[in-house]
């Protein structure tokens, strides 16, 4: 049967993040992609002023009920930026009612970056997010999110021992035995990479760090990961393919000063698709 992914995250109308990134990327991977918007914002919250925010929490149980009536099921549930802590309860419920029996839950605990929570999130949300980590089959935090979830101190530079400690604490949160994909890990100033960790086994993929960091690259990364994984690639292959794709997107964006709000993911899509063949 064809794979069908459900992704739950916001629509930022402008800004190249969340659903406007996830839908095209996962679709380009050749996978039917369904969307449950967590909120509608005029733009993302990272740099624009005066954005609108329509919270769609109350629609979620109604949508879930309808899908149950129609016996609609998904092969994977991929969650990103959520509009309220209450939505975590609804997402947990969707994981029970709307997934095929071997369906996977992929959680990007999108709530923080560069050592700080995003505007609108608080420690109560972080606490609640731990419940979703417990249900995850794949967990994709950046280092800031990992530190918030584990109580570890966020450091700008660190060694492998520090990262091992973070990974162990994250594993303890993941009672469903999730594969952890920890992004943005670099041991020298010119490198970054991703660590894939499961049952004490660890793989590290390192690549060049591009000076310009772009907003929304976490969403590009997680969407490509979901696409590759659903296409049947292993977690490590998927992590590597997504890292290479994200680098291509940043390279395509870095010399355009008007494109400060996100990363151009469109031109590199053929390269991503090629790697999935
Ligand atoms: O890329 C994460 C993200 C998603 N959605 C919204 C955001 C952000 C990051 O700031 O503001 C609305």
PDB file of C-alpha atoms and ligand atoms in Angstrom:
ATOM      1  CA  UNK A   1       0.000   0.000   0.000  1.00  0.00           C
ATOM      2  CA  UNK A   2       1.103   3.555  -0.624  1.00  0.00           C
ATOM      3  CA  UNK A   3       2.555   5.310   2.388  1.00  0.00           C
ATOM      4  CA  UNK A   4       0.653   8.280   3.716  1.00  0.00           C
ATOM      5  CA  UNK A   5       2.168  10.716   6.213  1.00  0.00           C
ATOM      6  CA  UNK A   6       0.225  13.006   8.523  1.00  0.00           C
ATOM      7  CA  UNK A   7       2.108  16.075   9.660  1.00  0.00           C
ATOM      8  CA  UNK A   8       0.916  18.292  12.509  1.00  0.00           C
ATOM      9  CA  UNK A   9       2.462  21.749  12.620  1.00  0.00           C
ATOM     10  CA  UNK A  10       1.549  25.371  11.952  1.00  0.00           C
ATOM     11  CA  UNK A  11       0.965  27.224   8.733  1.00  0.00           C
ATOM     12  CA  UNK A  12       3.176  30.277   8.789  1.00  0.00           C
ATOM     13  CA  UNK A  13       1.744  31.923   5.661  1.00  0.00           C
ATOM     14  CA  UNK A  14       5.069  33.653   4.963  1.00  0.00           C
ATOM     15  CA  UNK A  15       8.496  32.635   6.234  1.00  0.00           C
ATOM     16  CA  UNK A  16       9.377  29.216   4.794  1.00  0.00           C
ATOM     17  CA  UNK A  17       8.930  26.984   7.795  1.00  0.00           C
ATOM     18  CA  UNK A  18       6.633  24.280   9.152  1.00  0.00           C
ATOM     19  CA  UNK A  19       3.825  23.205   6.765  1.00  0.00           C
ATOM     20  CA  UNK A  20       4.868  25.344   3.801  1.00  0.00           C
ATOM     21  CA  UNK A  21       8.153  23.413   3.915  1.00  0.00           C
ATOM     22  CA  UNK A  22       6.967  19.967   5.069  1.00  0.00           C
ATOM     23  CA  UNK A  23       4.215  19.530   2.456  1.00  0.00           C
ATOM     24  CA  UNK A  24       6.348  20.245  -0.635  1.00  0.00           C
ATOM     25  CA  UNK A  25       9.422  18.367   0.605  1.00  0.00           C
ATOM     26  CA  UNK A  26       7.659  15.172   1.693  1.00  0.00           C
ATOM     27  CA  UNK A  27       5.456  15.252  -1.412  1.00  0.00           C
ATOM     28  CA  UNK A  28       8.534  15.671  -3.624  1.00  0.00           C
ATOM     29  CA  UNK A  29       9.900  12.507  -2.002  1.00  0.00           C
ATOM     30  CA  UNK A  30       6.907  10.767  -3.575  1.00  0.00           C
ATOM     31  CA  UNK A  31       4.799  10.407  -0.464  1.00  0.00           C
ATOM     32  CA  UNK A  32       1.194  11.445   0.017  1.00  0.00           C
ATOM     33  CA  UNK A  33       1.267  14.101   2.717  1.00  0.00           C
ATOM     34  CA  UNK A  34      -1.733  15.097   4.829  1.00  0.00           C
ATOM     35  CA  UNK A  35      -1.745  18.141   7.062  1.00  0.00           C
ATOM     36  CA  UNK A  36      -3.302  19.007  10.383  1.00  0.00           C
ATOM     37  CA  UNK A  37      -2.507  22.686  10.993  1.00  0.00           C
ATOM     38  CA  UNK A  38      -1.795  23.446  14.662  1.00  0.00           C
ATOM     39  CA  UNK A  39      -2.171  27.203  14.146  1.00  0.00           C
ATOM     40  CA  UNK A  40      -2.232  29.759  11.368  1.00  0.00           C
ATOM     41  CA  UNK A  41       0.205  32.657  11.608  1.00  0.00           C
ATOM     42  CA  UNK A  42       0.675  35.502   9.141  1.00  0.00           C
ATOM     43  CA  UNK A  43       4.452  34.865   9.399  1.00  0.00           C
ATOM     44  CA  UNK A  44       6.711  32.829  11.673  1.00  0.00           C
ATOM     45  CA  UNK A  45       7.731  34.360  14.991  1.00  0.00           C
ATOM     46  CA  UNK A  46      11.465  34.611  14.347  1.00  0.00           C
ATOM     47  CA  UNK A  47      12.065  38.174  13.263  1.00  0.00           C
ATOM     48  CA  UNK A  48       8.762  39.545  11.952  1.00  0.00           C
ATOM     49  CA  UNK A  49       6.831  41.987  14.161  1.00  0.00           C
ATOM     50  CA  UNK A  50       3.072  42.004  14.789  1.00  0.00           C
ATOM     51  CA  UNK A  51       2.227  38.585  13.345  1.00  0.00           C
ATOM     52  CA  UNK A  52      -1.265  37.122  13.745  1.00  0.00           C
ATOM     53  CA  UNK A  53      -1.739  33.778  15.536  1.00  0.00           C
ATOM     54  CA  UNK A  54      -4.893  31.672  15.172  1.00  0.00           C
ATOM     55  CA  UNK A  55      -4.751  28.751  17.589  1.00  0.00           C
ATOM     56  CA  UNK A  56      -6.483  25.661  16.138  1.00  0.00           C
ATOM     57  CA  UNK A  57      -6.354  23.516  19.300  1.00  0.00           C
ATOM     58  CA  UNK A  58     -10.138  23.193  19.534  1.00  0.00           C
ATOM     59  CA  UNK A  59     -10.445  21.862  15.974  1.00  0.00           C
ATOM     60  CA  UNK A  60      -8.109  18.951  16.632  1.00  0.00           C
ATOM     61  CA  UNK A  61     -10.475  16.560  18.464  1.00  0.00           C
ATOM     62  CA  UNK A  62     -13.206  17.273  15.873  1.00  0.00           C
ATOM     63  CA  UNK A  63     -10.847  16.462  13.011  1.00  0.00           C
ATOM     64  CA  UNK A  64      -9.693  13.309  14.788  1.00  0.00           C
ATOM     65  CA  UNK A  65     -13.297  12.205  15.349  1.00  0.00           C
ATOM     66  CA  UNK A  66     -14.129  12.656  11.670  1.00  0.00           C
ATOM     67  CA  UNK A  67     -11.071  10.632  10.613  1.00  0.00           C
ATOM     68  CA  UNK A  68     -12.142   7.866  12.960  1.00  0.00           C
ATOM     69  CA  UNK A  69     -15.624   7.861  11.404  1.00  0.00           C
ATOM     70  CA  UNK A  70     -14.043   7.602   7.966  1.00  0.00           C
ATOM     71  CA  UNK A  71     -11.483   5.016   9.165  1.00  0.00           C
ATOM     72  CA  UNK A  72      -8.631   7.164   7.864  1.00  0.00           C
ATOM     73  CA  UNK A  73      -5.177   5.839   8.855  1.00  0.00           C
ATOM     74  CA  UNK A  74      -1.619   7.028   8.301  1.00  0.00           C
ATOM     75  CA  UNK A  75       1.710   5.204   8.011  1.00  0.00           C
ATOM     76  CA  UNK A  76       3.514   7.930   9.937  1.00  0.00           C
ATOM     77  CA  UNK A  77       2.682  10.864  12.199  1.00  0.00           C
ATOM     78  CA  UNK A  78       5.223  13.686  12.089  1.00  0.00           C
ATOM     79  CA  UNK A  79       4.822  16.528  14.571  1.00  0.00           C
ATOM     80  CA  UNK A  80       6.528  19.920  14.499  1.00  0.00           C
ATOM     81  CA  UNK A  81       5.626  23.335  15.932  1.00  0.00           C
ATOM     82  CA  UNK A  82       2.491  23.007  18.053  1.00  0.00           C
ATOM     83  CA  UNK A  83       0.130  25.811  19.018  1.00  0.00           C
ATOM     84  CA  UNK A  84      -0.451  24.940  22.697  1.00  0.00           C
ATOM     85  CA  UNK A  85       0.512  22.397  25.378  1.00  0.00           C
ATOM     86  CA  UNK A  86      -3.013  20.967  25.151  1.00  0.00           C
ATOM     87  CA  UNK A  87      -2.275  19.928  21.542  1.00  0.00           C
ATOM     88  CA  UNK A  88       0.206  17.399  22.892  1.00  0.00           C
ATOM     89  CA  UNK A  89      -2.699  15.448  24.423  1.00  0.00           C
ATOM     90  CA  UNK A  90      -4.499  15.537  21.070  1.00  0.00           C
ATOM     91  CA  UNK A  91      -1.410  14.428  19.177  1.00  0.00           C
ATOM     92  CA  UNK A  92      -0.925  11.522  21.612  1.00  0.00           C
ATOM     93  CA  UNK A  93      -4.510  10.532  20.970  1.00  0.00           C
ATOM     94  CA  UNK A  94      -3.992  10.719  17.174  1.00  0.00           C
ATOM     95  CA  UNK A  95      -1.020   8.374  17.562  1.00  0.00           C
ATOM     96  CA  UNK A  96      -3.430   5.860  19.093  1.00  0.00           C
ATOM     97  CA  UNK A  97      -6.415   6.264  16.785  1.00  0.00           C
ATOM     98  CA  UNK A  98      -5.040   7.273  13.369  1.00  0.00           C
ATOM     99  CA  UNK A  99      -1.893   5.229  12.835  1.00  0.00           C
ATOM    100  CA  UNK A 100      -1.627   1.935  11.023  1.00  0.00           C
ATOM    101  CA  UNK A 101      -0.496  -0.857  13.358  1.00  0.00           C
ATOM    102  CA  UNK A 102       3.151  -0.482  12.276  1.00  0.00           C
ATOM    103  CA  UNK A 103       2.871   3.323  11.931  1.00  0.00           C
ATOM    104  CA  UNK A 104       5.708   5.462  13.238  1.00  0.00           C
ATOM    105  CA  UNK A 105       5.680   8.621  15.341  1.00  0.00           C
ATOM    106  CA  UNK A 106       8.352  11.160  14.410  1.00  0.00           C
ATOM    107  CA  UNK A 107       8.646  14.070  16.829  1.00  0.00           C
ATOM    108  CA  UNK A 108      10.490  17.304  16.157  1.00  0.00           C
ATOM    109  CA  UNK A 109      10.083  19.094  19.518  1.00  0.00           C
ATOM    110  CA  UNK A 110      10.173  22.421  17.659  1.00  0.00           C
ATOM    111  CA  UNK A 111      10.249  24.971  20.490  1.00  0.00           C
ATOM    112  CA  UNK A 112      13.745  26.437  20.806  1.00  0.00           C
ATOM    113  CA  UNK A 113      17.070  27.179  19.108  1.00  0.00           C
ATOM    114  CA  UNK A 114      20.375  28.917  19.811  1.00  0.00           C
ATOM    115  CA  UNK A 115      19.997  28.410  23.568  1.00  0.00           C
ATOM    116  CA  UNK A 116      16.552  30.021  23.795  1.00  0.00           C
ATOM    117  CA  UNK A 117      12.869  29.047  23.721  1.00  0.00           C
ATOM    118  CA  UNK A 118      10.908  30.510  20.786  1.00  0.00           C
ATOM    119  CA  UNK A 119       8.556  33.381  21.635  1.00  0.00           C
ATOM    120  CA  UNK A 120       5.319  31.990  23.109  1.00  0.00           C
ATOM    121  CA  UNK A 121       6.797  28.820  24.649  1.00  0.00           C
ATOM    122  CA  UNK A 122       7.469  28.272  28.354  1.00  0.00           C
ATOM    123  CA  UNK A 123       8.814  25.595  30.675  1.00  0.00           C
ATOM    124  CA  UNK A 124       5.319  24.139  31.149  1.00  0.00           C
ATOM    125  CA  UNK A 125       5.296  23.398  27.395  1.00  0.00           C
ATOM    126  CA  UNK A 126       8.748  21.794  27.686  1.00  0.00           C
ATOM    127  CA  UNK A 127       7.442  19.611  30.528  1.00  0.00           C
ATOM    128  CA  UNK A 128       4.470  18.529  28.423  1.00  0.00           C
ATOM    129  CA  UNK A 129       6.705  17.850  25.389  1.00  0.00           C
ATOM    130  CA  UNK A 130       8.435  15.147  27.470  1.00  0.00           C
ATOM    131  CA  UNK A 131       5.173  13.162  27.230  1.00  0.00           C
ATOM    132  CA  UNK A 132       5.402  13.223  23.429  1.00  0.00           C
ATOM    133  CA  UNK A 133       9.073  12.186  23.554  1.00  0.00           C
ATOM    134  CA  UNK A 134       7.945   9.136  25.539  1.00  0.00           C
ATOM    135  CA  UNK A 135       5.723   8.103  22.611  1.00  0.00           C
ATOM    136  CA  UNK A 136       8.208   8.875  19.819  1.00  0.00           C
ATOM    137  CA  UNK A 137       9.751   6.270  17.537  1.00  0.00           C
ATOM    138  CA  UNK A 138      12.097   8.956  16.187  1.00  0.00           C
ATOM    139  CA  UNK A 139      12.999  12.129  18.082  1.00  0.00           C
ATOM    140  CA  UNK A 140      14.722  15.005  16.250  1.00  0.00           C
ATOM    141  CA  UNK A 141      15.780  17.745  18.669  1.00  0.00           C
ATOM    142  CA  UNK A 142      18.455  20.357  18.146  1.00  0.00           C
ATOM    143  CA  UNK A 143      20.899  20.783  21.030  1.00  0.00           C
ATOM    144  CA  UNK A 144      18.877  23.601  22.648  1.00  0.00           C
ATOM    145  CA  UNK A 145      15.725  21.479  22.687  1.00  0.00           C
ATOM    146  CA  UNK A 146      17.674  18.475  23.939  1.00  0.00           C
ATOM    147  CA  UNK A 147      19.068  20.535  26.836  1.00  0.00           C
ATOM    148  CA  UNK A 148      15.653  21.901  27.769  1.00  0.00           C
ATOM    149  CA  UNK A 149      14.167  18.388  27.709  1.00  0.00           C
ATOM    150  CA  UNK A 150      16.951  16.865  29.806  1.00  0.00           C
ATOM    151  CA  UNK A 151      17.830  19.738  32.166  1.00  0.00           C
ATOM    152  CA  UNK A 152      21.390  19.718  30.791  1.00  0.00           C
ATOM    153  CA  UNK A 153      23.192  23.089  30.529  1.00  0.00           C
ATOM    154  CA  UNK A 154      23.296  24.429  26.955  1.00  0.00           C
ATOM    155  CA  UNK A 155      26.871  24.944  25.806  1.00  0.00           C
ATOM    156  CA  UNK A 156      28.199  26.610  22.642  1.00  0.00           C
ATOM    157  CA  UNK A 157      31.276  24.432  22.556  1.00  0.00           C
ATOM    158  CA  UNK A 158      31.581  20.978  24.049  1.00  0.00           C
ATOM    159  CA  UNK A 159      33.131  17.569  23.624  1.00  0.00           C
ATOM    160  CA  UNK A 160      31.804  14.119  22.801  1.00  0.00           C
ATOM    161  CA  UNK A 161      31.415  13.229  26.484  1.00  0.00           C
ATOM    162  CA  UNK A 162      28.949  16.108  26.956  1.00  0.00           C
ATOM    163  CA  UNK A 163      26.931  14.983  23.917  1.00  0.00           C
ATOM    164  CA  UNK A 164      26.931  11.378  25.187  1.00  0.00           C
ATOM    165  CA  UNK A 165      25.473  12.628  28.477  1.00  0.00           C
ATOM    166  CA  UNK A 166      22.710  14.528  26.648  1.00  0.00           C
ATOM    167  CA  UNK A 167      21.930  11.444  24.506  1.00  0.00           C
ATOM    168  CA  UNK A 168      21.678   9.180  27.532  1.00  0.00           C
ATOM    169  CA  UNK A 169      19.322  11.544  29.314  1.00  0.00           C
ATOM    170  CA  UNK A 170      17.207  11.899  26.157  1.00  0.00           C
ATOM    171  CA  UNK A 171      16.999   8.106  25.844  1.00  0.00           C
ATOM    172  CA  UNK A 172      15.703   7.928  29.401  1.00  0.00           C
ATOM    173  CA  UNK A 173      12.811  10.196  28.325  1.00  0.00           C
ATOM    174  CA  UNK A 174      12.022   8.023  25.309  1.00  0.00           C
ATOM    175  CA  UNK A 175      10.261   5.094  26.946  1.00  0.00           C
ATOM    176  CA  UNK A 176       9.133   3.839  23.517  1.00  0.00           C
ATOM    177  CA  UNK A 177      12.810   3.319  22.640  1.00  0.00           C
ATOM    178  CA  UNK A 178      13.051   6.116  20.081  1.00  0.00           C
ATOM    179  CA  UNK A 179      15.933   6.528  17.686  1.00  0.00           C
ATOM    180  CA  UNK A 180      17.365   9.938  18.559  1.00  0.00           C
ATOM    181  CA  UNK A 181      18.576  12.226  15.783  1.00  0.00           C
ATOM    182  CA  UNK A 182      20.388  15.096  17.474  1.00  0.00           C
ATOM    183  CA  UNK A 183      21.065  17.925  15.051  1.00  0.00           C
ATOM    184  CA  UNK A 184      23.567  20.783  14.963  1.00  0.00           C
ATOM    185  CA  UNK A 185      26.392  18.909  16.707  1.00  0.00           C
ATOM    186  CA  UNK A 186      29.876  20.135  15.842  1.00  0.00           C
ATOM    187  CA  UNK A 187      33.166  19.726  17.676  1.00  0.00           C
ATOM    188  CA  UNK A 188      35.099  22.433  15.836  1.00  0.00           C
ATOM    189  CA  UNK A 189      33.948  25.893  14.769  1.00  0.00           C
ATOM    190  CA  UNK A 190      33.923  25.057  11.036  1.00  0.00           C
ATOM    191  CA  UNK A 191      31.998  21.788  11.322  1.00  0.00           C
ATOM    192  CA  UNK A 192      28.538  20.694  12.316  1.00  0.00           C
ATOM    193  CA  UNK A 193      26.667  17.442  12.014  1.00  0.00           C
ATOM    194  CA  UNK A 194      24.114  15.035  13.305  1.00  0.00           C
ATOM    195  CA  UNK A 195      24.277  12.174  15.787  1.00  0.00           C
ATOM    196  CA  UNK A 196      21.957   9.186  15.398  1.00  0.00           C
ATOM    197  CA  UNK A 197      21.614   7.189  18.626  1.00  0.00           C
ATOM    198  CA  UNK A 198      19.711   4.053  19.521  1.00  0.00           C
ATOM    199  CA  UNK A 199      20.271   1.492  22.287  1.00  0.00           C
ATOM    200  CA  UNK A 200      23.716   2.846  23.078  1.00  0.00           C
ATOM    201  CA  UNK A 201      24.782   2.668  19.400  1.00  0.00           C
ATOM    202  CA  UNK A 202      25.917   5.959  17.938  1.00  0.00           C
ATOM    203  CA  UNK A 203      26.664   7.198  14.421  1.00  0.00           C
ATOM    204  CA  UNK A 204      27.986  10.675  13.689  1.00  0.00           C
ATOM    205  CA  UNK A 205      27.771  12.428  10.330  1.00  0.00           C
ATOM    206  CA  UNK A 206      29.891  15.561  10.132  1.00  0.00           C
ATOM    207  CA  UNK A 207      29.797  18.197   7.412  1.00  0.00           C
ATOM    208  CA  UNK A 208      31.013  21.733   6.831  1.00  0.00           C
ATOM    209  CA  UNK A 209      29.272  24.429   8.818  1.00  0.00           C
ATOM    210  CA  UNK A 210      28.079  27.353   6.718  1.00  0.00           C
ATOM    211  CA  UNK A 211      28.561  30.656   8.487  1.00  0.00           C
ATOM    212  CA  UNK A 212      25.017  31.752   7.760  1.00  0.00           C
ATOM    213  CA  UNK A 213      22.441  29.995   9.923  1.00  0.00           C
ATOM    214  CA  UNK A 214      18.968  30.117   8.391  1.00  0.00           C
ATOM    215  CA  UNK A 215      15.591  30.149  10.083  1.00  0.00           C
ATOM    216  CA  UNK A 216      13.457  27.079   9.339  1.00  0.00           C
ATOM    217  CA  UNK A 217      16.348  24.714   8.570  1.00  0.00           C
ATOM    218  CA  UNK A 218      15.183  22.418  11.399  1.00  0.00           C
ATOM    219  CA  UNK A 219      11.890  22.002   9.530  1.00  0.00           C
ATOM    220  CA  UNK A 220      13.654  21.389   6.211  1.00  0.00           C
ATOM    221  CA  UNK A 221      15.861  18.810   7.910  1.00  0.00           C
ATOM    222  CA  UNK A 222      13.019  16.987   9.694  1.00  0.00           C
ATOM    223  CA  UNK A 223      10.813  16.983   6.563  1.00  0.00           C
ATOM    224  CA  UNK A 224      13.559  15.485   4.396  1.00  0.00           C
ATOM    225  CA  UNK A 225      14.255  12.942   7.155  1.00  0.00           C
ATOM    226  CA  UNK A 226      10.591  11.913   7.233  1.00  0.00           C
ATOM    227  CA  UNK A 227      10.562  11.669   3.430  1.00  0.00           C
ATOM    228  CA  UNK A 228      13.701   9.510   3.267  1.00  0.00           C
ATOM    229  CA  UNK A 229      12.665   7.299   6.170  1.00  0.00           C
ATOM    230  CA  UNK A 230       9.190   6.735   4.752  1.00  0.00           C
ATOM    231  CA  UNK A 231      10.817   5.865   1.413  1.00  0.00           C
ATOM    232  CA  UNK A 232      12.558   3.006   3.220  1.00  0.00           C
ATOM    233  CA  UNK A 233      15.991   4.458   3.959  1.00  0.00           C
ATOM    234  CA  UNK A 234      17.587   3.598   7.314  1.00  0.00           C
ATOM    235  CA  UNK A 235      17.617   6.219  10.071  1.00  0.00           C
ATOM    236  CA  UNK A 236      21.326   6.890   9.508  1.00  0.00           C
ATOM    237  CA  UNK A 237      20.977   7.151   5.712  1.00  0.00           C
ATOM    238  CA  UNK A 238      17.968   9.425   6.182  1.00  0.00           C
ATOM    239  CA  UNK A 239      19.900  11.602   8.648  1.00  0.00           C
ATOM    240  CA  UNK A 240      22.797  11.903   6.190  1.00  0.00           C
ATOM    241  CA  UNK A 241      20.620  12.598   3.123  1.00  0.00           C
ATOM    242  CA  UNK A 242      18.709  15.291   5.043  1.00  0.00           C
ATOM    243  CA  UNK A 243      21.912  16.907   6.299  1.00  0.00           C
ATOM    244  CA  UNK A 244      23.310  17.124   2.747  1.00  0.00           C
ATOM    245  CA  UNK A 245      20.011  18.511   1.466  1.00  0.00           C
ATOM    246  CA  UNK A 246      19.805  21.131   4.229  1.00  0.00           C
ATOM    247  CA  UNK A 247      23.367  22.270   3.447  1.00  0.00           C
ATOM    248  CA  UNK A 248      22.389  22.664  -0.247  1.00  0.00           C
ATOM    249  CA  UNK A 249      19.392  24.795   0.781  1.00  0.00           C
ATOM    250  CA  UNK A 250      21.534  27.091   2.932  1.00  0.00           C
ATOM    251  CA  UNK A 251      24.151  27.391   0.152  1.00  0.00           C
ATOM    252  CA  UNK A 252      21.390  28.442  -2.226  1.00  0.00           C
ATOM    253  CA  UNK A 253      20.216  31.120   0.228  1.00  0.00           C
ATOM    254  CA  UNK A 254      23.356  32.525   1.801  1.00  0.00           C
ATOM    255  CA  UNK A 255      24.170  35.124  -0.837  1.00  0.00           C
ATOM    256  CA  UNK A 256      20.683  36.628  -1.003  1.00  0.00           C
ATOM    257  CA  UNK A 257      20.331  39.283   1.722  1.00  0.00           C
ATOM    258  CA  UNK A 258      16.621  39.765   0.918  1.00  0.00           C
ATOM    259  CA  UNK A 259      15.980  36.163   1.934  1.00  0.00           C
ATOM    260  CA  UNK A 260      16.721  36.613   5.669  1.00  0.00           C
ATOM    261  CA  UNK A 261      13.579  34.834   6.932  1.00  0.00           C
ATOM    262  CA  UNK A 262      14.139  31.246   5.806  1.00  0.00           C
ATOM    263  CA  UNK A 263      16.078  28.922   3.549  1.00  0.00           C
ATOM    264  CA  UNK A 264      15.302  28.355  -0.118  1.00  0.00           C
ATOM    265  CA  UNK A 265      14.593  24.644  -0.270  1.00  0.00           C
ATOM    266  CA  UNK A 266      13.121  24.505  -3.796  1.00  0.00           C
ATOM    267  CA  UNK A 267      16.159  24.482  -6.100  1.00  0.00           C
ATOM    268  CA  UNK A 268      17.851  21.610  -4.239  1.00  0.00           C
ATOM    269  CA  UNK A 269      14.786  19.331  -4.354  1.00  0.00           C
ATOM    270  CA  UNK A 270      16.015  17.436  -7.470  1.00  0.00           C
ATOM    271  CA  UNK A 271      19.219  16.515  -5.577  1.00  0.00           C
ATOM    272  CA  UNK A 272      17.160  15.189  -2.663  1.00  0.00           C
ATOM    273  CA  UNK A 273      14.937  13.165  -4.988  1.00  0.00           C
ATOM    274  CA  UNK A 274      17.985  11.760  -6.784  1.00  0.00           C
ATOM    275  CA  UNK A 275      19.360  10.380  -3.500  1.00  0.00           C
ATOM    276  CA  UNK A 276      16.095   8.585  -2.785  1.00  0.00           C
ATOM    277  CA  UNK A 277      16.188   6.576  -6.001  1.00  0.00           C
TER     278      UNK A 277
HETATM  279  O1  LIG B   1      10.820  26.677  12.334  1.00  0.00           O
HETATM  280  C1  LIG B   1      10.199  26.570  13.560  1.00  0.00           C
HETATM  281  C2  LIG B   1       8.995  27.469  13.637  1.00  0.00           C
HETATM  282  C3  LIG B   1       7.787  27.018  13.147  1.00  0.00           C
HETATM  283  N1  LIG B   1       6.674  27.763  13.205  1.00  0.00           N
HETATM  284  C4  LIG B   1       6.711  28.996  13.725  1.00  0.00           C
HETATM  285  C5  LIG B   1       7.906  29.531  14.217  1.00  0.00           C
HETATM  286  C6  LIG B   1       9.074  28.743  14.185  1.00  0.00           C
HETATM  287  C7  LIG B   1      10.324  29.275  14.730  1.00  0.00           C
HETATM  288  O2  LIG B   1      10.436  30.363  15.192  1.00  0.00           O
HETATM  289  O3  LIG B   1       7.916  30.770  14.702  1.00  0.00           O
HETATM  290  C8  LIG B   1       5.455  29.813  13.784  1.00  0.00           C
END
